[in-house]
Coordinates of C-alpha atoms (C1' of nucleotides) in Angstrom, one line a residue:
Chain A
M12 CA 0.0 0.0 0.0
A13 CA 2.7 2.4 0.9
P14 CA 6.0 1.8 -1.0
L15 CA 7.9 3.4 1.9
K16 CA 11.2 5.0 1.2
Y17 CA 14.2 5.3 3.4
S18 CA 14.7 8.4 5.5
K19 CA 17.5 9.1 7.9
Q20 CA 15.1 10.9 10.2
R21 CA 12.9 7.8 10.5
E22 CA 15.9 5.6 11.2
A23 CA 17.2 8.0 13.8
I24 CA 13.8 8.1 15.5
L25 CA 13.5 4.4 15.7
D26 CA 17.2 4.0 16.8
F27 CA 16.7 6.5 19.5
L28 CA 13.6 4.8 20.8
K29 CA 15.5 1.5 20.9
T30 CA 18.1 3.0 23.2
R31 CA 15.4 4.1 25.7
K32 CA 13.5 2.3 28.3
D33 CA 11.6 5.3 29.6
H34 CA 8.9 5.5 26.9
P35 CA 9.5 9.0 25.6
T36 CA 6.8 11.3 24.2
A37 CA 7.0 12.8 20.7
D38 CA 8.4 16.0 22.2
M39 CA 11.1 14.2 24.0
V40 CA 12.1 12.4 20.8
Y41 CA 12.2 15.7 19.0
N42 CA 14.3 17.4 21.6
S43 CA 16.7 14.5 21.9
L44 CA 17.3 14.4 18.2
R45 CA 17.6 18.1 17.5
P46 CA 21.4 18.2 18.3
D47 CA 21.9 15.7 15.5
F48 CA 19.2 17.1 13.2
P49 CA 19.1 20.9 13.7
N50 CA 16.2 21.4 11.3
L51 CA 14.2 18.3 12.2
S52 CA 10.6 19.3 12.5
L53 CA 8.1 18.2 15.1
G54 CA 5.7 17.3 12.3
T55 CA 8.2 14.8 10.9
V56 CA 8.6 13.2 14.3
Y57 CA 4.8 12.8 14.7
R58 CA 4.5 11.5 11.2
N59 CA 7.2 8.9 11.7
L60 CA 6.0 7.8 15.1
A61 CA 2.5 7.3 13.7
L62 CA 3.9 5.4 10.7
L63 CA 6.1 3.1 12.8
A64 CA 3.3 2.4 15.2
D65 CA 1.0 1.5 12.2
L66 CA 3.8 -0.8 10.9
G67 CA 3.9 -2.4 14.3
E68 CA 7.6 -1.5 14.8
I69 CA 6.8 0.5 17.9
L70 CA 4.0 0.8 20.5
R71 CA 1.9 3.9 21.2
L72 CA 1.0 4.1 24.8
R73 CA -1.9 6.1 25.9
V74 CA -1.2 6.2 29.6
G75 CA -3.8 8.8 30.4
D76 CA -1.6 11.9 31.0
G77 CA -2.7 13.6 27.9
T78 CA 0.3 12.8 25.7
D79 CA 1.2 9.6 24.0
H80 CA 4.3 7.7 24.9
F81 CA 6.2 5.4 22.6
D82 CA 8.0 2.1 23.1
A83 CA 10.3 0.3 20.8
D84 CA 9.9 -2.9 22.7
V85 CA 7.0 -4.5 20.9
S86 CA 7.1 -7.8 22.7
P87 CA 4.1 -8.4 24.9
H88 CA 4.5 -6.7 28.2
Y89 CA 2.7 -4.4 30.6
H90 CA 3.3 -0.9 31.9
F91 CA 3.1 0.8 35.3
I92 CA 2.5 4.5 35.6
C93 CA 3.7 6.3 38.7
S94 CA 0.9 8.6 40.0
E95 CA 3.5 10.8 41.6
C96 CA 6.3 11.3 39.0
G97 CA 4.5 10.1 35.9
S98 CA 7.2 7.8 34.8
V99 CA 6.2 4.8 32.7
I100 CA 7.9 1.6 33.7
D101 CA 8.0 -1.9 32.1
L102 CA 6.6 -4.7 34.2
E103 CA 8.0 -8.2 34.2
M104 CA 5.0 -10.3 34.9
G105 CA 3.3 -13.5 34.0
N106 CA 0.7 -13.8 31.4
I107 CA -2.8 -12.6 32.2
D108 CA -4.5 -13.3 28.9
E109 CA -7.1 -15.3 30.8
I110 CA -8.8 -12.0 31.6
E111 CA -10.0 -12.0 28.0
D112 CA -11.7 -15.3 28.5
I113 CA -13.3 -14.0 31.7
A114 CA -14.4 -10.9 30.0
G115 CA -15.9 -12.8 27.1
M116 CA -18.0 -15.1 29.1
N117 CA -21.1 -13.0 29.2
F118 CA -20.4 -11.0 26.1
D119 CA -21.9 -11.6 22.6
G120 CA -19.1 -10.0 20.6
Q121 CA -15.5 -11.0 19.9
I122 CA -12.8 -9.9 22.3
C123 CA -9.5 -10.0 20.6
G124 CA -7.3 -7.8 22.7
H125 CA -7.0 -5.7 25.9
V126 CA -5.0 -2.9 27.2
T127 CA -4.0 -2.7 30.8
Y128 CA -2.1 -0.1 32.7
F129 CA -1.2 -0.4 36.4
Y130 CA -1.0 2.6 38.6
G131 CA 0.6 3.4 42.0
K132 CA 3.8 4.7 43.4
C133 CA 7.1 3.7 41.9
G134 CA 10.1 2.4 43.8
A135 CA 11.9 5.7 43.6
C136 CA 9.0 7.8 44.8
C137 CA 8.3 5.3 47.6
K138 CA 11.9 5.8 48.9
S139 CA 12.0 9.5 48.6
S140 CA 8.8 9.9 50.5
M141 CA 9.7 7.9 53.6
S142 CA 8.3 10.8 55.7
Chain B
M2 CA -12.7 22.3 50.4
A3 CA -15.2 23.3 47.8
P4 CA -18.5 24.6 49.3
L5 CA -20.3 23.5 46.1
K6 CA -23.5 25.2 45.2
Y7 CA -26.5 23.8 43.4
S8 CA -26.8 24.3 39.7
K9 CA -29.6 23.0 37.4
Q10 CA -27.0 22.5 34.7
R11 CA -25.0 20.2 36.8
E12 CA -28.0 18.3 37.9
A13 CA -29.2 17.9 34.3
I14 CA -25.8 16.7 33.2
L15 CA -25.7 14.0 35.9
D16 CA -29.3 13.0 35.3
F17 CA -28.7 12.7 31.6
L18 CA -25.7 10.5 32.1
K19 CA -27.7 8.3 34.4
T20 CA -30.2 7.6 31.6
R21 CA -27.5 6.5 29.2
K22 CA -25.6 3.3 29.0
D23 CA -23.5 4.3 26.0
H24 CA -20.9 6.4 27.7
P25 CA -21.3 9.7 26.0
T26 CA -18.6 12.3 25.3
A27 CA -18.7 15.8 26.6
D28 CA -19.9 16.9 23.2
M29 CA -22.7 14.4 23.1
V30 CA -23.8 15.6 26.6
Y31 CA -23.7 19.1 25.3
N32 CA -25.8 18.5 22.2
S33 CA -28.3 16.3 24.0
L34 CA -29.0 19.0 26.6
R35 CA -29.1 21.9 24.3
P36 CA -32.8 21.6 23.5
D37 CA -33.5 22.0 27.2
F38 CA -30.8 24.6 27.9
P39 CA -30.6 26.7 24.7
N40 CA -27.6 28.7 26.1
L41 CA -25.8 26.0 27.8
S42 CA -22.1 26.3 27.1
L43 CA -19.6 23.6 26.3
G44 CA -17.3 25.0 28.9
T45 CA -20.0 24.4 31.6
V46 CA -20.4 20.8 30.5
Y47 CA -16.6 20.3 30.7
R48 CA -16.4 22.0 34.1
N49 CA -19.2 19.9 35.5
L50 CA -18.0 16.6 34.1
A51 CA -14.6 17.2 35.5
L52 CA -16.1 18.2 38.9
L53 CA -18.4 15.2 39.0
A54 CA -15.5 12.9 38.1
D55 CA -13.4 14.4 40.9
L56 CA -16.2 13.9 43.3
G57 CA -16.4 10.3 42.2
E58 CA -20.0 10.6 41.0
I59 CA -19.1 9.7 37.5
L60 CA -16.2 7.9 35.7
R61 CA -14.0 9.4 33.1
L62 CA -13.1 6.8 30.5
R63 CA -10.0 7.3 28.4
V64 CA -10.8 4.6 25.8
G65 CA -8.1 5.7 23.5
D66 CA -10.1 7.3 20.7
G67 CA -8.9 10.8 21.6
T68 CA -12.0 12.0 23.4
D69 CA -13.0 11.2 27.0
H70 CA -16.2 9.3 27.6
F71 CA -18.2 9.5 30.8
D72 CA -20.1 6.9 32.8
A73 CA -22.6 7.5 35.6
D74 CA -22.2 3.9 36.7
V75 CA -19.4 4.1 39.3
S76 CA -19.7 0.5 40.5
P77 CA -16.6 -1.5 39.6
H78 CA -16.9 -2.9 36.1
Y79 CA -15.0 -3.1 32.8
H80 CA -15.5 -1.7 29.4
F81 CA -15.3 -3.1 25.9
I82 CA -14.6 -0.8 22.9
C83 CA -15.6 -2.0 19.4
S84 CA -12.8 -1.4 17.0
E85 CA -15.3 -1.1 14.2
C86 CA -18.0 1.2 15.4
G87 CA -16.3 2.7 18.4
S88 CA -19.1 2.0 20.8
V89 CA -18.2 1.6 24.5
I90 CA -20.0 -1.3 26.1
D91 CA -20.3 -2.4 29.8
L92 CA -19.0 -5.9 30.5
E93 CA -20.4 -8.1 33.1
M94 CA -17.5 -10.2 34.3
G95 CA -15.9 -11.6 37.3
N96 CA -13.3 -10.0 39.4
I97 CA -9.8 -9.9 38.0
D98 CA -8.0 -7.9 40.7
E99 CA -5.5 -10.7 41.0
I100 CA -3.7 -9.2 38.0
E101 CA -2.4 -6.5 40.4
D102 CA -0.8 -9.2 42.6
I103 CA 0.7 -10.8 39.5
A104 CA 1.9 -7.4 38.3
G105 CA 3.4 -6.6 41.7
M106 CA 5.4 -9.8 42.1
N107 CA 8.6 -8.5 40.4
F108 CA 8.0 -4.8 41.0
D109 CA 9.6 -2.7 43.8
G110 CA 6.9 -0.1 44.0
Q111 CA 3.3 -0.1 45.2
I112 CA 0.5 -1.0 42.7
C113 CA -2.8 0.4 43.9
G114 CA -4.9 0.3 40.8
H115 CA -5.3 -0.7 37.2
V116 CA -7.2 0.3 34.1
T117 CA -8.2 -2.3 31.6
Y118 CA -10.1 -1.9 28.3
F119 CA -11.1 -4.8 26.1
Y120 CA -11.1 -4.5 22.4
G121 CA -12.7 -6.4 19.5
K122 CA -15.8 -6.5 17.5
C123 CA -19.2 -6.0 19.2
G124 CA -22.2 -8.2 18.7
A125 CA -23.9 -5.8 16.4
C126 CA -20.9 -5.4 14.1
C127 CA -20.3 -9.2 14.1
K128 CA -23.9 -9.7 12.8
S129 CA -23.8 -6.9 10.2
S130 CA -20.6 -8.2 8.7
M131 CA -21.6 -11.8 8.1
S132 CA -20.0 -11.6 4.7
Chain C
dT1 C1' 11.5 11.2 -13.3
dT2 C1' 8.4 9.5 -10.0
dC3 C1' 6.6 10.0 -5.7
dC4 C1' 7.8 9.5 -0.8
dT5 C1' 9.6 12.6 2.8
dT6 C1' 10.8 16.7 4.8
dG7 C1' 10.5 21.4 7.0
dC8 C1' 7.7 25.0 8.0
dA9 C1' 3.5 27.1 9.2
dA10 C1' -1.1 27.1 9.6
dA11 C1' -5.0 24.5 11.0
dT12 C1' -7.7 21.1 14.0
dC13 C1' -9.4 19.0 17.9
dG14 C1' -10.5 18.3 22.5
dT15 C1' -10.3 20.7 26.5
dT16 C1' -9.3 24.6 29.8
dT17 C1' -9.4 29.2 31.4
dG18 C1' -10.3 34.5 32.2
dC19 C1' -13.7 37.5 32.9
dA20 C1' -18.0 39.9 33.7
dT21 C1' -22.7 38.5 34.9
dA22 C1' -26.2 35.5 37.0
dA23 C1' -27.7 32.4 40.5
dT24 C1' -27.2 30.1 45.1
dG25 C1' -26.8 29.9 50.2
Chain D
dC9 C1' -23.6 39.7 50.9
dA10 C1' -20.2 36.3 50.0
dT11 C1' -19.2 33.0 46.7
dT12 C1' -19.9 29.6 43.4
dA13 C1' -21.6 28.7 38.7
dT14 C1' -22.5 30.2 34.0
dG15 C1' -21.9 31.8 29.2
dC16 C1' -18.9 33.4 26.0
dA17 C1' -14.8 33.8 23.8
dA18 C1' -10.1 33.5 23.8
dA19 C1' -6.2 30.5 25.0
dC20 C1' -4.1 26.0 25.2
dG21 C1' -1.4 21.8 24.3
dA22 C1' -1.0 17.9 21.6
dT23 C1' -1.3 16.4 17.1
dT24 C1' -2.4 16.8 12.1
dT25 C1' -2.2 18.7 7.6
dG26 C1' -1.2 21.6 3.2
dC27 C1' 2.2 22.8 0.4
dA28 C1' 6.5 23.7 -1.9
dA29 C1' 11.1 21.9 -1.9
dG30 C1' 14.4 17.9 -1.1
dG31 C1' 15.9 13.1 -1.5
dA32 C1' 15.4 8.1 -2.5
dA33 C1' 14.4 4.5 -6.0

DNA sequence: TTCCTTGCAAATCGTTTGCATAATG
DNA sequence: CATTATGCAAACGATTTGCAAGGAA
């Protein structure tokens, strides 16, 4: 559908995301890449993030803070969002796909996916608030 | 904290939400109430929805379609979002709170909540697409 | 040369906010 | 009367888009 041509901006955006585990926003990507691409435009960042997400090369996380976060780790895993500092952290946890079966029991449609975010206070915030 | 005064707009907004099971957006609330309140303003709708959500009288649902949906049913339950028609449907399903325990097992912070949305094709869309 | 991609700026969309006025307690 | 709530419009932040120019195939 889309013959897709190479662009060094897109490559840089994907490479950058792969180096990060903190799930940056479009703006963070933009600002981090500006030193290397002085006339990079925010529009290009948004366009490529959307494209990469559509291709399944990255994940778009709608964590509920108003701005989308992105993750180059597309393997199935879950995220935790700290209610204090807002950081988005990967969770290493067992499979919970059975919740789809539970959800589908009294439902007359097809469930083929779910999105789950966990909330609370992260380790760092727990420590720093030992008041 | 907030001495809260009565307003017929707020009452109408809450009453309206209670009559609906389809989780309207702010704009839907606004348009549905306009016949009764010709000079109701969208700002008032947003202000009251935010207020009611803060008070815990309604739920704000961030289903991922860019606009918030609201639900006057504040009892614990889950939602399904149809990927075809976008409708937001209540699910009657058993408790899955154990996913928080599973998530917390290898995590050094405190997990005190989760948000889960199920996706797929709703009953109506399944029927209408029996191609 | 074709047409995808970029940079830039303007436009959109959902939502929030400032302010003068109206309504509540 | 003290204050909260409203309507209106302007302001906002995140994201998208139109367009002319640049770069890949």
